[in-house]
Phi, psi and omega in degrees: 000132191288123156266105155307168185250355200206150179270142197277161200260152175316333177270330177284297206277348177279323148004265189303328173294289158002294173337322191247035171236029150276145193304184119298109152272113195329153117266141182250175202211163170253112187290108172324328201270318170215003149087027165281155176263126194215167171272129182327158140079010214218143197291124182305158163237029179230337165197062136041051176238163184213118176064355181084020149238171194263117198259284194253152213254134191266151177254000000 
């Protein structure tokens, strides 16, 4: 069974946890339709089109 030899140290293990505690960064997309910045793959919210149908109806 694999032992370490050595104790790993407080600065290396915080490190190495750290690693995977980065943000994401959004992408926005440009709405074909009126050219708004909107998130990929999601209904514009400024004139409620998706793919170039009218999904939600403006009032």
């Amino acid at each position: 069974m694999a032992v370490p030899k050595r104790r790993t140290s407080k600065t290396r293990k915080n490190k190495r946890r750290a690693s995977a505690y980065t943000l994401n960064r959004s992408n926005y997309v440009e709405c074909p339709n009126c050219h708004e910045m909107k998130l990929p793959h999601r209904v514009c919210p400024s004139c409620g089109e998706y793919k170039g149908v009218a999904v939600i109806d403006e009032q």
